[in-house]
Tab-separated table of C-alpha atoms and ligand atoms in Angstrom:
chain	number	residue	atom	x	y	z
A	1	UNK	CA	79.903	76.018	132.389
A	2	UNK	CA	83.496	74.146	133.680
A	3	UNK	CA	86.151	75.203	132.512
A	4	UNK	CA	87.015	73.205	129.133
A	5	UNK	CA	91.057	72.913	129.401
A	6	UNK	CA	93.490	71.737	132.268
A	7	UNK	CA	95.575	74.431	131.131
A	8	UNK	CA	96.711	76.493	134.450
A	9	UNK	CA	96.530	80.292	133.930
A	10	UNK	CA	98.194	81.299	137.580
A	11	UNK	CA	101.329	79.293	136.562
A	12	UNK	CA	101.850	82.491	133.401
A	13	UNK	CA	101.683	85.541	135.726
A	14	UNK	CA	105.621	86.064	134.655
A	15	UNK	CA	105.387	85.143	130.716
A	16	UNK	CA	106.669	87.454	128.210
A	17	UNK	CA	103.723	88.059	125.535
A	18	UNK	CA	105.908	86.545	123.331
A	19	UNK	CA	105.607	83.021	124.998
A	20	UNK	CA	101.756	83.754	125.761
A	21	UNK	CA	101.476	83.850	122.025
A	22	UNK	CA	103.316	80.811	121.299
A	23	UNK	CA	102.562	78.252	124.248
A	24	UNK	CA	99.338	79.871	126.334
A	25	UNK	CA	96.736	77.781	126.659
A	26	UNK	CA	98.525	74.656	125.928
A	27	UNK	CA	97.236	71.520	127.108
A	28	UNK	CA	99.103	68.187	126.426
A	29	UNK	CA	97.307	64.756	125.940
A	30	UNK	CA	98.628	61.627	127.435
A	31	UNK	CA	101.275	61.578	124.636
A	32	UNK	CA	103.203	64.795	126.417
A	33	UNK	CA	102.926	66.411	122.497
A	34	UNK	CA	105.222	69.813	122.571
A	35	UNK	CA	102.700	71.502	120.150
A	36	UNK	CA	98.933	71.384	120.832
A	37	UNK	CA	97.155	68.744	118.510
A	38	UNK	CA	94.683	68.825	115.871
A	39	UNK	CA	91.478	66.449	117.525
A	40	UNK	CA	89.099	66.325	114.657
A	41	UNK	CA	85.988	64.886	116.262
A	42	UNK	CA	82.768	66.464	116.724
A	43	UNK	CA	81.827	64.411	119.499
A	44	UNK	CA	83.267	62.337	122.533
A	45	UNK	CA	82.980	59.594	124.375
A	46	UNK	CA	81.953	58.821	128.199
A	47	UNK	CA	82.549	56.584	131.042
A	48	UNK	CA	79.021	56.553	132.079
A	49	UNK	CA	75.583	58.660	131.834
A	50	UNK	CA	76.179	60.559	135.017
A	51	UNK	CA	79.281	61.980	133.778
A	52	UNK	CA	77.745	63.060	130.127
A	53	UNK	CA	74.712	64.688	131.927
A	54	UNK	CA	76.693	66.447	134.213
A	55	UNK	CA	79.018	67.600	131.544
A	56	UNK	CA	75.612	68.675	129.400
A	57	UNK	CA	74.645	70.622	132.762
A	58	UNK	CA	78.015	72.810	132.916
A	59	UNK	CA	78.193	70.683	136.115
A	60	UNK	CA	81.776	68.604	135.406
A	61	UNK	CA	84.435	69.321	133.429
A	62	UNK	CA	85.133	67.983	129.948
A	63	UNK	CA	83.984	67.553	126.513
A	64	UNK	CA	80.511	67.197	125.069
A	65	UNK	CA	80.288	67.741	121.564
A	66	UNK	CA	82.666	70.103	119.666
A	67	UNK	CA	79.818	73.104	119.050
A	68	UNK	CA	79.878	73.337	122.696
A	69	UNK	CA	83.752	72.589	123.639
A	70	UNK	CA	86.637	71.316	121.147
A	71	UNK	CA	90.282	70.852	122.428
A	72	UNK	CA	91.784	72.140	119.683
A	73	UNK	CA	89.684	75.369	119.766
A	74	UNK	CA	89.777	75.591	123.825
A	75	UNK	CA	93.474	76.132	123.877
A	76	UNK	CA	93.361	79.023	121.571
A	77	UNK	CA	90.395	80.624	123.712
A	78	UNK	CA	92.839	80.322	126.547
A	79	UNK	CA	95.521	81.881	124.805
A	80	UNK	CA	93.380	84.750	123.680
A	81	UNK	CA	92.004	85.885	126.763
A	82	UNK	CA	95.615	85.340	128.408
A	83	UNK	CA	96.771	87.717	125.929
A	84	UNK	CA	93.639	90.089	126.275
A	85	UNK	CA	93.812	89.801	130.129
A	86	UNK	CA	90.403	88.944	129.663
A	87	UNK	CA	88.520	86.215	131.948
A	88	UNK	CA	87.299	83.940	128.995
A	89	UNK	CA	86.879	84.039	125.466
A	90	UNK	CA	85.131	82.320	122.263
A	91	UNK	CA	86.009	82.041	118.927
A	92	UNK	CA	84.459	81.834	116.084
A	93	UNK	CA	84.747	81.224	112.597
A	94	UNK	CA	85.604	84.312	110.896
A	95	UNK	CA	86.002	88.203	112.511
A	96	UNK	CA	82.457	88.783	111.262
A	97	UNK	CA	80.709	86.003	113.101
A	98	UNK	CA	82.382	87.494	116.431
A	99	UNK	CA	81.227	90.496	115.573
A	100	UNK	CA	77.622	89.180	115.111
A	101	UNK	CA	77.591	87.452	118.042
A	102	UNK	CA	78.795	89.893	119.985
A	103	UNK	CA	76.220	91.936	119.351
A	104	UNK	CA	73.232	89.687	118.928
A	105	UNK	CA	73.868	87.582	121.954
A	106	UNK	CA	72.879	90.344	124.357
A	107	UNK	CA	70.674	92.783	122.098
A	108	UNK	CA	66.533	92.441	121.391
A	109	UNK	CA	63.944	94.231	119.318
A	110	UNK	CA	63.205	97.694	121.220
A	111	UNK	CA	67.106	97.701	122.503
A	112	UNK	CA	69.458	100.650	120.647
A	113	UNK	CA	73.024	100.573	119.861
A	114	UNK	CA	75.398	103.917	119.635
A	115	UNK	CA	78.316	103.161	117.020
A	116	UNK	CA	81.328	104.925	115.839
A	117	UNK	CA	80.827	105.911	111.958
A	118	UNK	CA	84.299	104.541	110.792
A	119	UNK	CA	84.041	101.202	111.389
A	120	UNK	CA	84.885	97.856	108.830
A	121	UNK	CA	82.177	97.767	106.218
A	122	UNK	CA	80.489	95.003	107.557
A	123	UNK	CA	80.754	96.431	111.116
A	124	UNK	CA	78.844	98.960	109.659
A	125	UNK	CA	76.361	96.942	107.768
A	126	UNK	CA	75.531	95.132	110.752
A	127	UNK	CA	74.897	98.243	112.533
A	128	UNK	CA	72.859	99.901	109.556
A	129	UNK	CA	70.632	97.198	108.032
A	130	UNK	CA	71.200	93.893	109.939
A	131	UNK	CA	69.862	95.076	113.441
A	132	UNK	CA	67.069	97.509	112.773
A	133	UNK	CA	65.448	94.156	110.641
A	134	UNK	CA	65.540	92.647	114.261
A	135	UNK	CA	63.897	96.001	115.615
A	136	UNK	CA	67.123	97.054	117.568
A	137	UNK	CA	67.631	101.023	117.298
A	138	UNK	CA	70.925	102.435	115.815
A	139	UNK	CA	72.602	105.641	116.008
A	140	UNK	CA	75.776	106.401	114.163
A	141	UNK	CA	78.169	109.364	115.676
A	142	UNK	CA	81.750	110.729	114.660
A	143	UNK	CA	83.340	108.485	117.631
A	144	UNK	CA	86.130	110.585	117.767
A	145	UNK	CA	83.740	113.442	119.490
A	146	UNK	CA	83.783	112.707	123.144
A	147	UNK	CA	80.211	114.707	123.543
A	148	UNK	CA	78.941	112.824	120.974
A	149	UNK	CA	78.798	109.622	122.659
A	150	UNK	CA	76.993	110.677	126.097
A	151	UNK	CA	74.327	113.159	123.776
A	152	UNK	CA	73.473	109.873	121.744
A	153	UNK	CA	72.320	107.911	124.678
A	154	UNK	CA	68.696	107.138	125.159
A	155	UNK	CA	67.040	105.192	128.281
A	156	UNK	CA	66.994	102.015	125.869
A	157	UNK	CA	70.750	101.924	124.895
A	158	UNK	CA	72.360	98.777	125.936
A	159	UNK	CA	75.664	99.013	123.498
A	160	UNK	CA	78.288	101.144	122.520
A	161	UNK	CA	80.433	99.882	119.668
A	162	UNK	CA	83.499	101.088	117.757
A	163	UNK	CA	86.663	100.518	116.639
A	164	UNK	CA	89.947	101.848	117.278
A	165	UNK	CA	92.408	102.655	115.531
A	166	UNK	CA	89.302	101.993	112.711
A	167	UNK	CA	89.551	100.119	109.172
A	168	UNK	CA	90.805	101.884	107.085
A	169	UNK	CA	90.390	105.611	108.178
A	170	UNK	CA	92.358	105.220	111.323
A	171	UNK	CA	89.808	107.023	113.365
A	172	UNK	CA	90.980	107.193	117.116
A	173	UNK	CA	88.613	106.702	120.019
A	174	UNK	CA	88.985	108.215	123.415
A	175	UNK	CA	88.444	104.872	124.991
A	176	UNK	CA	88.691	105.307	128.501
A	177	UNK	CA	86.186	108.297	128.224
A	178	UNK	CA	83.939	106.199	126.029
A	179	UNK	CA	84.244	103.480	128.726
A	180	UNK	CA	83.606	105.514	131.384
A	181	UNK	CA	80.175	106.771	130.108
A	182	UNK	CA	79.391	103.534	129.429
A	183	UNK	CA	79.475	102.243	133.069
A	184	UNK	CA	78.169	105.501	134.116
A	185	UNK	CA	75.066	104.259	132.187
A	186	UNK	CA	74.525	100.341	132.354
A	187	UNK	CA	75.307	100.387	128.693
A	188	UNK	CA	78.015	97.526	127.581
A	189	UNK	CA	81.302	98.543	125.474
A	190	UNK	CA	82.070	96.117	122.805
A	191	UNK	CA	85.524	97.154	121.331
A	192	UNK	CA	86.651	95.921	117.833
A	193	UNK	CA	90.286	95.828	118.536
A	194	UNK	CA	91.206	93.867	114.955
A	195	UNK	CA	93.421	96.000	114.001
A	196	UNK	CA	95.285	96.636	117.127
A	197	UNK	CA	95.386	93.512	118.535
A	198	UNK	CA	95.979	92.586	122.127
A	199	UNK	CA	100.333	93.303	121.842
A	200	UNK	CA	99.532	96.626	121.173
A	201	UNK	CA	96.550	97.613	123.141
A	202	UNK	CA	93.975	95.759	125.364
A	203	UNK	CA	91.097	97.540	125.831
A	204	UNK	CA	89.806	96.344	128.925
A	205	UNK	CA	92.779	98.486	130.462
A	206	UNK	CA	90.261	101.209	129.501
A	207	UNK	CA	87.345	99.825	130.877
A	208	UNK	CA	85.957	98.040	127.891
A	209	UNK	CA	83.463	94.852	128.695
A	210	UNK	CA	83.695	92.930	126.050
A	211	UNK	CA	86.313	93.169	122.605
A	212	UNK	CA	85.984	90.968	119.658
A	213	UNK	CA	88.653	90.385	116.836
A	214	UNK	CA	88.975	89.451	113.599
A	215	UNK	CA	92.013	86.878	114.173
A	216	UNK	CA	91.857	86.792	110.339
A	217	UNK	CA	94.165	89.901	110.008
A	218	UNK	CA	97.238	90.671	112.330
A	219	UNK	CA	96.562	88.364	114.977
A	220	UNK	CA	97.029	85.395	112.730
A	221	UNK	CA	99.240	87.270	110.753
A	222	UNK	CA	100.295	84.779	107.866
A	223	UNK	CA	97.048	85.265	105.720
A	224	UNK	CA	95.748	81.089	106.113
A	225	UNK	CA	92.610	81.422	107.899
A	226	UNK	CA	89.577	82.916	108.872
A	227	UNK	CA	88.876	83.142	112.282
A	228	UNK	CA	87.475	85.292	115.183
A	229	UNK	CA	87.410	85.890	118.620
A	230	UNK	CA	84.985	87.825	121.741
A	231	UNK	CA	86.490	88.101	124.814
A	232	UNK	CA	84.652	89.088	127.822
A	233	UNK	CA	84.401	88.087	131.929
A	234	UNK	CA	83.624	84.612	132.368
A	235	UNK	CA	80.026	85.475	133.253
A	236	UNK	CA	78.899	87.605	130.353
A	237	UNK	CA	80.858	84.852	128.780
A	238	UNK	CA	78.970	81.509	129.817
A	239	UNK	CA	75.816	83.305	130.824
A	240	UNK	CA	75.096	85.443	127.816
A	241	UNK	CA	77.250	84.824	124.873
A	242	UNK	CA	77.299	80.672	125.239
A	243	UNK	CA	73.845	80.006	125.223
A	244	UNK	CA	73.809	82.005	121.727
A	245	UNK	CA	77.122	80.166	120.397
A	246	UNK	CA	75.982	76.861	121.265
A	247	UNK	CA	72.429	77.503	119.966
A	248	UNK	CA	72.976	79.202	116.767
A	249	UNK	CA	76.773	77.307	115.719
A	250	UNK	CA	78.874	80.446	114.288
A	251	UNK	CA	81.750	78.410	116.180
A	252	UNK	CA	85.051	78.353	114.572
A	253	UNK	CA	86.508	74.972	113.263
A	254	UNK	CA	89.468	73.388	114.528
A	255	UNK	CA	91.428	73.394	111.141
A	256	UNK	CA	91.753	77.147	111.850
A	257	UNK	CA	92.159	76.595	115.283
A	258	UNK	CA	95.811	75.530	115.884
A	259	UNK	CA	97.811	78.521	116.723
B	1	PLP	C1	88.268	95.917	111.903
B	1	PLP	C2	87.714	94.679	111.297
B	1	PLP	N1	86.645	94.086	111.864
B	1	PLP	C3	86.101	92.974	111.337
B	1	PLP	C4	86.600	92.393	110.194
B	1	PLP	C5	85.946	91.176	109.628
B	1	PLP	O1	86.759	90.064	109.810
B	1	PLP	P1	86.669	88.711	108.939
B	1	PLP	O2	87.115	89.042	107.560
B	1	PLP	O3	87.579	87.773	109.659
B	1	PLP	O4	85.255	88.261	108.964
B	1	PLP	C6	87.718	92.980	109.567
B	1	PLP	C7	88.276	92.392	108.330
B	1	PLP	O5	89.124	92.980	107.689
B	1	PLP	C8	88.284	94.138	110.144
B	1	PLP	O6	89.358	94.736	109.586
């Protein structure tokens, strides 16, 4: 898929986080608007077939309906993954539907998943009950244990997940050994970095493939909305986590998308 914004990422190297935070990923209309705008449409108009099938095919650049692409909800993908360091990102509509997706987009029955005990009680109940319903294995370690990790690994694990610090018990991860046994196995990290967020750490320093947020908490940090975020190269990205967005709508709205 084209990129969805205009918005020029190589003209940032120097920006403070501070101004990533506030004016990353913005991406004026015609009107030359100093904040980004609210455009409340789930669909869009085009100059001609060609152009809409193109668009459809991840062939041209621009909008096609807002499950696949919204404005609004573009810039703050851009912003995110500017802030993350991160290729691309998605949001979606609350910290647990990132969290979902994250994991369901690349997982299937027969598949196993090694997770850190202290996690976010849903975190958890999407480890414990949601995915062995779907027939994908699960085994729970202390994360903190660096052994732990490498001894839980079977020939079918595909993920590693945890949190670090983790809600609420503030359980610490040794994330660039975690990492590193990761990619010393095939097996994808997925890094719930909520609580953190990306001013104090960003994971993929440490090797991590993909990290997902609840933008809910500190990253939106005035208590208004729900909203959440997976961040990830731009292939796992389009080739593995869009098909699953677009497909199955967890996408977040733009109400909750203005920064
Ligand atoms: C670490 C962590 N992950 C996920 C979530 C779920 O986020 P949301 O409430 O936005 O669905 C939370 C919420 O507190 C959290 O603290």
């Amino acid at each position: 898929m084209k990129k969805t914004t205009g918005f020029d990422r190589s003209k940032t190297k120097n920006w403070h986080p501070a101004t990533q935070a506030v004016r990353g990923g913005t991406w004026r209309s015609e009107h030359g608007e100093t904040s980004e705008a609210l455009f409340l449409t789930s669909g869009y108009t085009y100059d001609d077939a060609e152009t809409v099938a193109a668009r459809f095919a991840g062939e041209a650049q621009g909008m096609t309906y807002s499950r696949l692409q919204n404005p609004t909800v573009a810039m703050l993908e851009e912003r995110i993954a500017l802030m993350e360091g991160a290729e691309a990102c998605r949001t979606q509509a609350t910290g647990m539907a990132a969290m979902t997706t994250a994991l369901l987009c690349q997982l299937s029955a027969g598949d196993h998943i090694v997770a850190a005990k202290a996690a976010f009680g849903s975190c958890r109940w999407l480890v414990d009950h949601l995915c062995p319903r779907f027939g994908i294995e699960t085994t729970v370690i202390d994360g903190r244990d660096n052994d732990a990790w490498e001894k839980a690994i079977k020939p079918n694990t595909k993920v590693f997940f945890f949190e670090t610090p983790a809600n609420p018990t503030m359980d610490i991860v040794d994330m660039r050994h975690v990492c590193d046994v990761a990619k010393a196995h095939g097996i994808t990290t997925v890094v719930d970095n909520a609580f953190a967020t990306s001013v104090l750490q960003r994971p993929m320093d440490f090797g991590a493939d993909l990290v997902a947020y609840s933008a809910t908490k500190l990253m939106e940090g005035q208590g208004r909305v729900l909203a959440g975020a997976v961040c990830g190269t731009e292939k796992f990205i389009n080739d593995v986590l869009l098909p699953f967005q677009r497909n199955t709508g967890p996408n977040l709205s733009p109400f909750n998308g203005l920064g």
